[in-house]
Tab-separated table of C-alpha atoms in Angstrom:
chain	number	residue	atom	x	y	z
A	23	ASN	CA	16.947	5.398	-9.688
A	24	ALA	CA	14.616	7.855	-8.151
A	25	GLY	CA	11.351	5.877	-8.588
A	26	VAL	CA	8.417	7.704	-6.899
A	27	THR	CA	9.399	10.931	-5.204
A	28	GLN	CA	7.106	12.815	-2.675
A	29	THR	CA	7.427	16.149	-1.242
A	30	PRO	CA	7.264	17.422	1.425
A	31	LYS	CA	8.209	14.601	3.999
A	32	PHE	CA	6.545	16.336	6.889
A	33	ARG	CA	4.076	19.274	7.169
A	34	ILE	CA	1.961	20.779	9.954
A	35	LEU	CA	-1.073	22.745	8.772
A	36	LYS	CA	-3.575	24.771	10.623
A	37	ILE	CA	-7.288	24.093	10.320
A	38	GLY	CA	-8.585	25.721	7.082
A	39	GLN	CA	-5.271	26.038	5.423
A	40	SER	CA	-4.505	24.593	1.948
A	41	MET	CA	-1.557	22.771	0.580
A	42	THR	CA	-0.534	20.574	-2.322
A	43	LEU	CA	1.334	17.316	-1.802
A	44	GLN	CA	3.699	16.708	-4.666
A	45	CYS	CA	4.332	13.323	-6.436
A	46	THR	CA	6.451	12.579	-9.336
A	47	GLN	CA	7.711	9.478	-10.960
A	48	ASP	CA	10.365	8.696	-13.497
A	49	MET	CA	9.388	5.122	-14.549
A	50	ASN	CA	6.888	6.304	-17.326
A	51	HIS	CA	4.103	4.489	-15.523
A	52	ASN	CA	0.448	5.103	-16.698
A	53	TYR	CA	-1.223	4.435	-13.433
A	54	MET	CA	-0.736	6.579	-10.366
A	55	TYR	CA	-2.505	6.676	-6.976
A	56	TRP	CA	-2.862	8.513	-3.684
A	57	TYR	CA	-3.355	6.489	-0.466
A	58	ARG	CA	-3.623	7.617	3.153
A	59	GLN	CA	-2.579	5.445	6.012
A	60	ASP	CA	-3.967	6.143	9.477
A	61	PRO	CA	-2.243	4.382	12.568
A	62	GLY	CA	-2.948	0.742	12.837
A	63	MET	CA	-5.156	0.909	9.614
A	64	GLY	CA	-4.718	-0.276	6.083
A	65	LEU	CA	-4.037	2.114	3.194
A	66	LYS	CA	-7.113	3.709	1.901
A	67	LEU	CA	-7.270	4.871	-1.854
A	68	ILE	CA	-8.052	8.642	-2.165
A	69	TYR	CA	-7.753	9.189	-5.920
A	70	TYR	CA	-6.185	7.437	-8.788
A	71	SER	CA	-5.258	8.121	-12.455
A	72	VAL	CA	-4.894	5.742	-15.413
A	73	GLY	CA	-3.141	8.270	-17.627
A	74	ALA	CA	-2.552	11.983	-18.174
A	75	GLY	CA	-5.824	13.952	-18.176
A	76	ILE	CA	-7.789	11.158	-16.391
A	77	THR	CA	-8.484	10.861	-12.790
A	78	ASP	CA	-11.103	9.110	-10.684
A	79	LYS	CA	-12.219	8.871	-7.016
A	80	GLY	CA	-11.168	6.117	-4.660
A	81	GLU	CA	-12.644	5.090	-1.324
A	82	VAL	CA	-12.062	8.264	0.591
A	83	PRO	CA	-12.039	11.431	-1.818
A	84	ASN	CA	-13.773	13.967	0.144
A	85	GLY	CA	-11.727	16.929	0.996
A	86	TYR	CA	-9.108	16.235	-1.650
A	87	ASN	CA	-8.535	17.091	-5.333
A	88	VAL	CA	-6.033	15.891	-7.916
A	89	SER	CA	-4.878	16.697	-11.507
A	90	ARG	CA	-2.783	14.775	-13.953
A	91	SER	CA	-1.494	17.066	-16.592
A	92	THR	CA	1.575	14.941	-17.370
A	93	THR	CA	2.518	11.246	-17.072
A	94	GLU	CA	5.156	12.017	-14.477
A	95	ASP	CA	3.316	14.302	-12.026
A	96	PHE	CA	0.250	13.607	-9.889
A	97	PRO	CA	-0.331	16.298	-7.127
A	98	LEU	CA	-2.786	15.943	-4.345
A	99	ARG	CA	-4.614	19.172	-3.235
A	100	LEU	CA	-6.082	19.733	0.277
A	101	GLU	CA	-8.307	22.843	0.008
A	102	LEU	CA	-9.502	23.421	3.605
A	103	ALA	CA	-7.483	21.252	6.055
A	104	ALA	CA	-9.413	19.473	8.822
A	105	PRO	CA	-8.034	17.437	11.820
A	106	SER	CA	-9.477	14.295	10.195
A	107	GLN	CA	-6.869	14.743	7.396
A	108	THR	CA	-3.987	14.111	9.759
A	109	SER	CA	-2.424	11.089	8.268
A	110	VAL	CA	0.473	9.648	6.294
A	111	TYR	CA	0.012	10.110	2.586
A	112	PHE	CA	1.557	7.743	0.075
A	113	CYS	CA	1.881	8.164	-3.676
A	114	ALA	CA	2.228	5.163	-5.837
A	115	SER	CA	2.611	4.156	-9.499
A	116	SER	CA	2.302	1.046	-11.570
A	117	PRO	CA	3.039	-0.036	-15.050
A	118	SER	CA	-0.297	-1.863	-15.299
A	119	SER	CA	-1.367	-2.794	-18.794
A	120	GLY	CA	-4.309	-4.797	-17.646
A	121	GLN	CA	-2.377	-7.985	-18.141
A	122	GLY	CA	-2.138	-9.127	-14.603
A	123	GLU	CA	0.642	-7.897	-12.393
A	124	GLU	CA	-0.397	-4.563	-10.901
A	125	LYS	CA	2.631	-4.192	-8.680
A	126	LEU	CA	2.580	-0.784	-6.998
A	127	PHE	CA	5.837	1.310	-6.380
A	128	PHE	CA	5.431	3.587	-3.476
A	129	GLY	CA	6.991	6.852	-2.477
A	130	SER	CA	8.365	7.300	1.109
A	131	GLY	CA	5.344	9.271	2.249
A	132	THR	CA	4.256	12.598	3.599
A	133	GLN	CA	3.385	12.917	7.312
A	134	LEU	CA	0.662	15.609	7.701
A	135	SER	CA	-0.618	16.876	10.934
A	136	VAL	CA	-3.574	19.322	10.936
A	137	LEU	CA	-3.885	21.317	14.189
B	26	GLU	CA	-18.426	-5.816	0.364
B	27	ASP	CA	-14.798	-6.535	-0.563
B	28	GLN	CA	-12.767	-7.070	2.610
B	29	VAL	CA	-9.274	-8.047	3.596
B	30	THR	CA	-8.395	-9.140	7.217
B	31	GLN	CA	-4.943	-9.831	8.510
B	32	SER	CA	-4.008	-11.658	11.607
B	33	PRO	CA	-2.417	-11.368	14.108
B	34	GLU	CA	-2.264	-7.665	14.486
B	35	ALA	CA	1.311	-7.960	16.044
B	36	LEU	CA	3.720	-10.826	16.382
B	37	ARG	CA	6.842	-11.086	18.468
B	38	LEU	CA	9.259	-13.775	17.582
B	39	GLN	CA	12.681	-14.831	18.880
B	40	GLU	CA	15.406	-15.027	16.233
B	41	GLY	CA	15.047	-18.530	14.534
B	42	GLU	CA	11.450	-18.969	15.674
B	43	SER	CA	9.286	-19.693	12.520
B	44	SER	CA	5.709	-18.686	12.258
B	45	SER	CA	3.017	-17.661	9.827
B	46	LEU	CA	0.937	-14.504	9.115
B	47	ASN	CA	-2.573	-14.815	7.756
B	48	CYS	CA	-4.537	-12.700	5.254
B	49	SER	CA	-8.194	-13.645	4.581
B	50	TYR	CA	-10.248	-12.090	1.890
B	51	THR	CA	-13.870	-11.924	0.782
B	52	VAL	CA	-13.509	-10.655	-2.822
B	53	SER	CA	-15.077	-13.071	-5.322
B	54	GLY	CA	-13.297	-13.814	-8.483
B	55	LEU	CA	-9.881	-13.107	-7.142
B	56	ARG	CA	-7.558	-11.571	-9.644
B	57	GLY	CA	-4.337	-11.721	-7.518
B	58	LEU	CA	-3.245	-11.302	-3.928
B	59	PHE	CA	-0.354	-9.028	-3.129
B	60	TRP	CA	2.118	-8.952	-0.210
B	61	TYR	CA	4.070	-5.974	0.762
B	62	ARG	CA	6.592	-5.160	3.359
B	63	GLN	CA	6.577	-1.831	5.118
B	64	ASP	CA	9.508	-0.467	7.232
B	65	PRO	CA	8.908	2.388	9.749
B	66	GLY	CA	8.743	5.700	8.040
B	67	LYS	CA	8.884	4.187	4.458
B	68	GLY	CA	6.316	3.291	1.698
B	69	PRO	CA	5.319	-0.313	1.283
B	70	GLU	CA	7.631	-2.507	-0.858
B	71	PHE	CA	6.348	-5.265	-3.113
B	72	LEU	CA	7.155	-8.792	-2.089
B	73	PHE	CA	4.862	-11.251	-4.015
B	74	THR	CA	1.815	-11.627	-6.200
B	75	LEU	CA	-0.267	-14.926	-6.200
B	76	TYR	CA	-2.872	-15.561	-8.589
B	77	SER	CA	-4.394	-19.040	-8.126
B	78	ALA	CA	-5.218	-21.403	-5.218
B	79	GLY	CA	-2.206	-23.713	-4.594
B	80	GLU	CA	0.415	-21.277	-5.866
B	81	GLU	CA	3.465	-20.682	-3.759
B	82	LYS	CA	6.260	-18.095	-3.980
B	83	GLU	CA	9.528	-17.804	-1.932
B	84	LYS	CA	12.043	-15.080	-1.302
B	85	GLU	CA	14.849	-15.733	1.210
B	86	ARG	CA	13.135	-16.648	4.446
B	87	LEU	CA	9.602	-15.778	3.352
B	88	LYS	CA	7.152	-18.091	1.594
B	89	ALA	CA	3.661	-17.081	0.472
B	90	THR	CA	0.868	-19.399	-0.223
B	91	LEU	CA	-2.731	-19.094	-1.415
B	92	THR	CA	-5.959	-20.803	-0.941
B	93	LYS	CA	-9.496	-19.832	-2.105
B	94	LYS	CA	-10.250	-17.951	1.012
B	95	GLU	CA	-6.879	-16.927	2.422
B	96	SER	CA	-3.142	-16.417	2.009
B	97	PHE	CA	-0.319	-17.283	4.416
B	98	LEU	CA	3.169	-15.681	4.733
B	99	HIS	CA	5.404	-18.158	6.291
B	100	ILE	CA	8.558	-16.876	7.874
B	101	THR	CA	11.220	-19.579	8.433
B	102	ALA	CA	14.105	-18.966	10.932
B	103	PRO	CA	13.473	-15.171	10.890
B	104	LYS	CA	16.225	-12.686	11.671
B	105	PRO	CA	15.876	-9.251	13.311
B	106	GLU	CA	16.086	-7.584	9.823
B	107	ASP	CA	12.718	-9.287	9.059
B	108	SER	CA	11.051	-6.880	11.571
B	109	ALA	CA	8.496	-4.898	9.675
B	110	THR	CA	4.851	-4.501	8.964
B	111	TYR	CA	3.511	-6.987	6.340
B	112	LEU	CA	0.525	-5.892	4.396
B	113	CYS	CA	-1.608	-7.907	1.952
B	114	ALA	CA	-3.927	-6.502	-0.683
B	115	VAL	CA	-6.368	-7.694	-3.310
B	116	PRO	CA	-7.973	-5.727	-6.198
B	117	VAL	CA	-11.441	-4.803	-5.849
B	118	GLU	CA	-14.059	-6.981	-7.659
B	119	ASP	CA	-14.818	-4.285	-10.449
B	120	SER	CA	-11.231	-3.155	-10.991
B	121	SER	CA	-7.874	-4.742	-11.597
B	122	TYR	CA	-5.871	-1.668	-10.451
B	123	LYS	CA	-7.632	-0.516	-7.255
B	124	LEU	CA	-6.410	-2.503	-4.306
B	125	ILE	CA	-7.940	-3.066	-0.820
B	126	PHE	CA	-5.309	-3.341	1.821
B	127	GLY	CA	-5.411	-5.192	5.087
B	128	SER	CA	-4.406	-3.375	8.164
B	129	GLY	CA	-1.175	-5.351	8.326
B	130	THR	CA	0.742	-7.546	10.838
B	131	ARG	CA	3.550	-5.777	12.776
B	132	LEU	CA	6.330	-8.400	13.153
B	133	LEU	CA	9.088	-7.996	15.657
B	134	VAL	CA	12.030	-10.369	15.707
B	135	ARG	CA	14.207	-10.210	18.749
B	136	PRO	CA	17.865	-11.264	18.655
Protein backbone atom coordinates (compact mmCIF):
# COMPACT_ATOMS: atom_id res chain seq x y z
CA ASN A 1 0.00 0.00 0.00
CA ALA A 2 1.95 3.01 -1.27
CA GLY A 3 -0.58 5.74 -0.34
CA VAL A 4 0.88 9.21 -0.99
CA THR A 5 4.42 9.23 -2.37
CA GLN A 6 6.60 12.34 -2.46
CA THR A 7 9.95 12.82 -4.14
CA PRO A 8 12.61 13.91 -3.45
CA LYS A 9 12.94 13.53 0.33
CA PHE A 10 15.66 16.17 0.60
CA ARG A 11 16.85 18.93 -1.69
CA ILE A 12 19.17 21.91 -1.48
CA LEU A 13 18.60 24.73 -3.96
CA LYS A 14 20.49 27.89 -4.69
CA ILE A 15 18.59 31.19 -4.72
CA GLY A 16 16.88 31.66 -8.08
CA GLN A 17 16.89 28.00 -9.07
CA SER A 18 13.71 26.16 -10.00
CA MET A 19 12.45 22.73 -9.10
CA THR A 20 9.38 20.52 -9.04
CA LEU A 21 8.28 18.53 -6.02
CA GLN A 22 6.53 15.39 -7.13
CA CYS A 23 3.46 13.89 -5.47
CA THR A 24 1.47 10.87 -6.52
CA GLN A 25 -1.30 8.90 -4.81
CA ASP A 26 -2.72 5.49 -5.62
CA MET A 27 -5.97 5.70 -3.62
CA ASN A 28 -8.05 7.34 -6.38
CA HIS A 29 -8.68 10.35 -4.17
CA ASN A 30 -10.22 13.39 -5.81
CA TYR A 31 -8.80 15.98 -3.42
CA MET A 32 -5.10 16.74 -3.16
CA TYR A 33 -3.20 19.38 -1.21
CA TRP A 34 0.21 20.91 -0.72
CA TYR A 35 1.18 22.16 2.73
CA ARG A 36 4.37 23.65 4.08
CA GLN A 37 5.52 23.28 7.67
CA ASP A 38 8.02 25.67 9.21
CA PRO A 39 9.73 24.80 12.52
CA GLY A 40 7.36 25.15 15.47
CA MET A 41 4.51 26.19 13.21
CA GLY A 42 1.38 24.54 11.98
CA LEU A 43 0.91 23.40 8.42
CA LYS A 44 0.01 26.14 5.96
CA LEU A 45 -1.99 25.32 2.83
CA ILE A 46 -0.23 26.34 -0.39
CA TYR A 47 -2.49 24.98 -3.14
CA TYR A 48 -5.22 22.40 -3.42
CA SER A 49 -7.11 20.54 -6.10
CA VAL A 50 -10.60 19.06 -6.05
CA GLY A 51 -10.05 17.00 -9.18
CA ALA A 52 -8.08 16.67 -12.40
CA GLY A 53 -7.85 20.02 -14.18
CA ILE A 54 -9.00 22.04 -11.15
CA THR A 55 -6.64 23.84 -8.80
CA ASP A 56 -6.97 26.75 -6.39
CA LYS A 57 -4.85 28.85 -4.06
CA GLY A 58 -4.54 28.24 -0.35
CA GLU A 59 -3.18 30.53 2.37
CA VAL A 60 0.39 30.94 1.08
CA PRO A 61 0.50 30.44 -2.74
CA ASN A 62 3.04 33.13 -3.68
CA GLY A 63 6.16 31.71 -5.32
CA TYR A 64 4.52 28.39 -6.20
CA ASN A 65 2.54 26.85 -9.04
CA VAL A 66 0.68 23.59 -9.41
CA SER A 67 -1.00 21.50 -12.07
CA ARG A 68 -3.33 18.51 -11.92
CA SER A 69 -3.49 16.69 -15.24
CA THR A 70 -4.38 13.31 -13.72
CA THR A 71 -6.16 12.11 -10.59
CA GLU A 72 -2.94 10.54 -9.32
CA ASP A 73 -0.38 13.34 -9.69
CA PHE A 74 -0.15 16.81 -8.18
CA PRO A 75 3.30 18.37 -8.69
CA LEU A 76 4.36 21.61 -6.99
CA ARG A 77 6.62 23.96 -8.92
CA LEU A 78 8.99 26.52 -7.42
CA GLU A 79 10.09 28.90 -10.17
CA LEU A 80 12.61 31.24 -8.49
CA ALA A 81 13.63 29.76 -5.17
CA ALA A 82 14.03 32.15 -2.24
CA PRO A 83 15.36 31.53 1.29
CA SER A 84 11.80 32.10 2.61
CA GLN A 85 10.81 28.88 0.85
CA THR A 86 13.08 26.81 3.08
CA SER A 87 10.60 24.48 4.73
CA VAL A 88 9.24 20.95 4.86
CA TYR A 89 6.62 20.34 2.19
CA PHE A 90 3.83 17.81 2.59
CA CYS A 91 1.48 16.52 -0.04
CA ALA A 92 -1.83 15.07 1.09
CA SER A 93 -4.94 13.57 -0.41
CA SER A 94 -8.47 12.91 0.78
CA PRO A 95 -11.45 10.98 -0.49
CA SER A 96 -13.78 13.82 0.43
CA SER A 97 -17.17 13.68 -1.13
CA GLY A 98 -18.50 16.58 0.92
CA GLN A 99 -20.29 14.20 3.26
CA GLY A 100 -18.28 14.89 6.36
CA GLU A 101 -15.07 13.05 7.11
CA GLU A 102 -12.34 14.92 5.25
CA LYS A 103 -9.51 12.79 6.62
CA LEU A 104 -6.18 13.62 5.03
CA PHE A 105 -3.55 11.08 4.07
CA PHE A 106 -0.08 12.63 4.07
CA GLY A 107 3.13 11.80 2.30
CA SER A 108 6.40 11.63 4.20
CA GLY A 109 7.49 15.11 3.17
CA THR A 110 10.23 16.89 1.24
CA GLN A 111 12.77 18.87 3.23
CA LEU A 112 13.88 21.83 1.09
CA SER A 113 16.68 24.25 1.88
CA VAL A 114 17.29 27.36 -0.25
CA LEU A 115 20.74 28.84 0.24
CA GLU B 1 -10.41 35.27 11.39
CA ASP B 2 -10.42 31.50 11.78
CA GLN B 3 -7.83 30.42 14.32
CA VAL B 4 -6.63 27.26 16.03
CA THR B 5 -4.44 27.46 19.14
CA GLN B 6 -2.80 24.52 20.85
CA SER B 7 -1.33 24.36 24.34
CA PRO B 8 1.07 23.62 25.78
CA GLU B 9 3.72 23.92 23.06
CA ALA B 10 5.70 21.13 24.68
CA LEU B 11 4.96 18.60 27.40
CA ARG B 12 7.26 16.20 29.19
CA LEU B 13 5.72 13.30 31.07
CA GLN B 14 7.01 10.31 32.94
CA GLU B 15 5.77 6.99 31.70
CA GLY B 16 2.38 6.40 33.31
CA GLU B 17 1.76 10.07 34.11
CA SER B 18 -1.59 11.04 32.56
CA SER B 19 -2.22 14.50 31.15
CA SER B 20 -4.25 16.47 28.58
CA LEU B 21 -3.50 18.55 25.52
CA ASN B 22 -5.69 21.48 24.55
CA CYS B 23 -6.91 22.76 21.18
CA SER B 24 -9.05 25.91 21.11
CA TYR B 25 -10.66 27.30 17.97
CA THR B 26 -12.54 30.38 16.83
CA VAL B 27 -14.21 29.02 13.70
CA SER B 28 -17.95 29.52 13.85
CA GLY B 29 -20.24 26.79 12.64
CA LEU B 30 -17.75 24.00 13.35
CA ARG B 31 -17.91 21.21 10.78
CA GLY B 32 -15.44 18.88 12.39
CA LEU B 33 -12.26 18.94 14.45
CA PHE B 34 -9.38 16.66 13.54
CA TRP B 35 -6.51 15.29 15.60
CA TYR B 36 -3.32 14.07 13.94
CA ARG B 37 -0.12 12.53 15.27
CA GLN B 38 3.21 13.44 13.67
CA ASP B 39 6.43 11.53 14.29
CA PRO B 40 9.79 13.20 13.54
CA GLY B 41 10.60 13.17 9.84
CA LYS B 42 7.16 11.89 8.85
CA GLY B 43 3.85 13.26 7.68
CA PRO B 44 0.91 13.63 10.06
CA GLU B 45 -1.20 10.56 10.66
CA PHE B 46 -4.94 10.79 11.29
CA LEU B 47 -6.21 9.96 14.78
CA PHE B 48 -9.77 11.26 15.28
CA THR B 49 -12.56 13.41 13.92
CA LEU B 50 -15.09 15.00 16.28
CA TYR B 51 -18.22 16.72 15.02
CA SER B 52 -20.37 17.89 17.90
CA ALA B 53 -20.00 19.15 21.46
CA GLY B 54 -20.01 16.30 23.93
CA GLU B 55 -18.64 13.79 21.45
CA GLU B 56 -15.77 11.55 22.60
CA LYS B 57 -13.54 9.11 20.73
CA GLU B 58 -10.92 6.71 22.05
CA LYS B 59 -7.94 4.87 20.64
CA GLU B 60 -5.70 2.89 22.97
CA ARG B 61 -4.40 5.39 25.56
CA LEU B 62 -5.84 8.43 23.79
CA LYS B 63 -9.27 9.97 24.24
CA ALA B 64 -10.44 13.07 22.39
CA THR B 65 -13.30 15.24 23.61
CA LEU B 66 -15.02 18.29 22.15
CA THR B 67 -16.81 21.33 23.55
CA LYS B 68 -18.17 24.38 21.73
CA LYS B 69 -14.86 26.23 22.10
CA GLU B 70 -12.14 23.60 22.45
CA SER B 71 -11.04 20.03 22.26
CA PHE B 72 -8.91 18.00 24.63
CA LEU B 73 -6.69 15.04 23.89
CA HIS B 74 -6.38 13.04 27.08
CA ILE B 75 -3.45 10.67 27.38
CA THR B 76 -3.86 7.99 30.04
CA ALA B 77 -0.81 6.17 31.40
CA PRO B 78 1.36 7.16 28.43
CA LYS B 79 4.25 5.08 27.15
CA PRO B 80 7.46 6.29 25.47
CA GLU B 81 6.03 5.28 22.08
CA ASP B 82 3.34 7.95 22.53
CA SER B 83 6.07 10.58 22.13
CA ALA B 84 5.20 12.66 19.05
CA THR B 85 3.77 16.00 18.01
CA TYR B 86 -0.01 16.13 18.20
CA LEU B 87 -1.77 18.48 15.78
CA CYS B 88 -5.36 19.59 15.69
CA ALA B 89 -7.13 21.12 12.72
CA VAL B 90 -10.53 22.51 11.74
CA PRO B 91 -12.07 23.28 8.34
CA VAL B 92 -12.18 26.97 7.46
CA GLU B 93 -15.62 28.55 7.67
CA ASP B 94 -16.23 28.72 3.90
CA SER B 95 -14.86 25.31 2.98
CA SER B 96 -15.18 21.76 4.20
CA TYR B 97 -11.89 20.60 2.72
CA LYS B 98 -9.43 23.38 3.59
CA LEU B 99 -8.02 22.84 7.07
CA ILE B 100 -6.41 25.26 9.51
CA PHE B 101 -3.81 23.53 11.66
CA GLY B 102 -2.62 24.48 15.10
CA SER B 103 1.12 24.63 15.73
CA GLY B 104 1.02 21.39 17.69
CA THR B 105 2.03 20.05 21.08
CA ARG B 106 5.35 18.19 21.25
CA LEU B 107 4.94 15.35 23.72
CA LEU B 108 7.90 13.54 25.23
CA VAL B 109 7.24 10.54 27.46
CA ARG B 110 10.27 9.41 29.44
CA PRO B 111 10.67 5.81 30.63
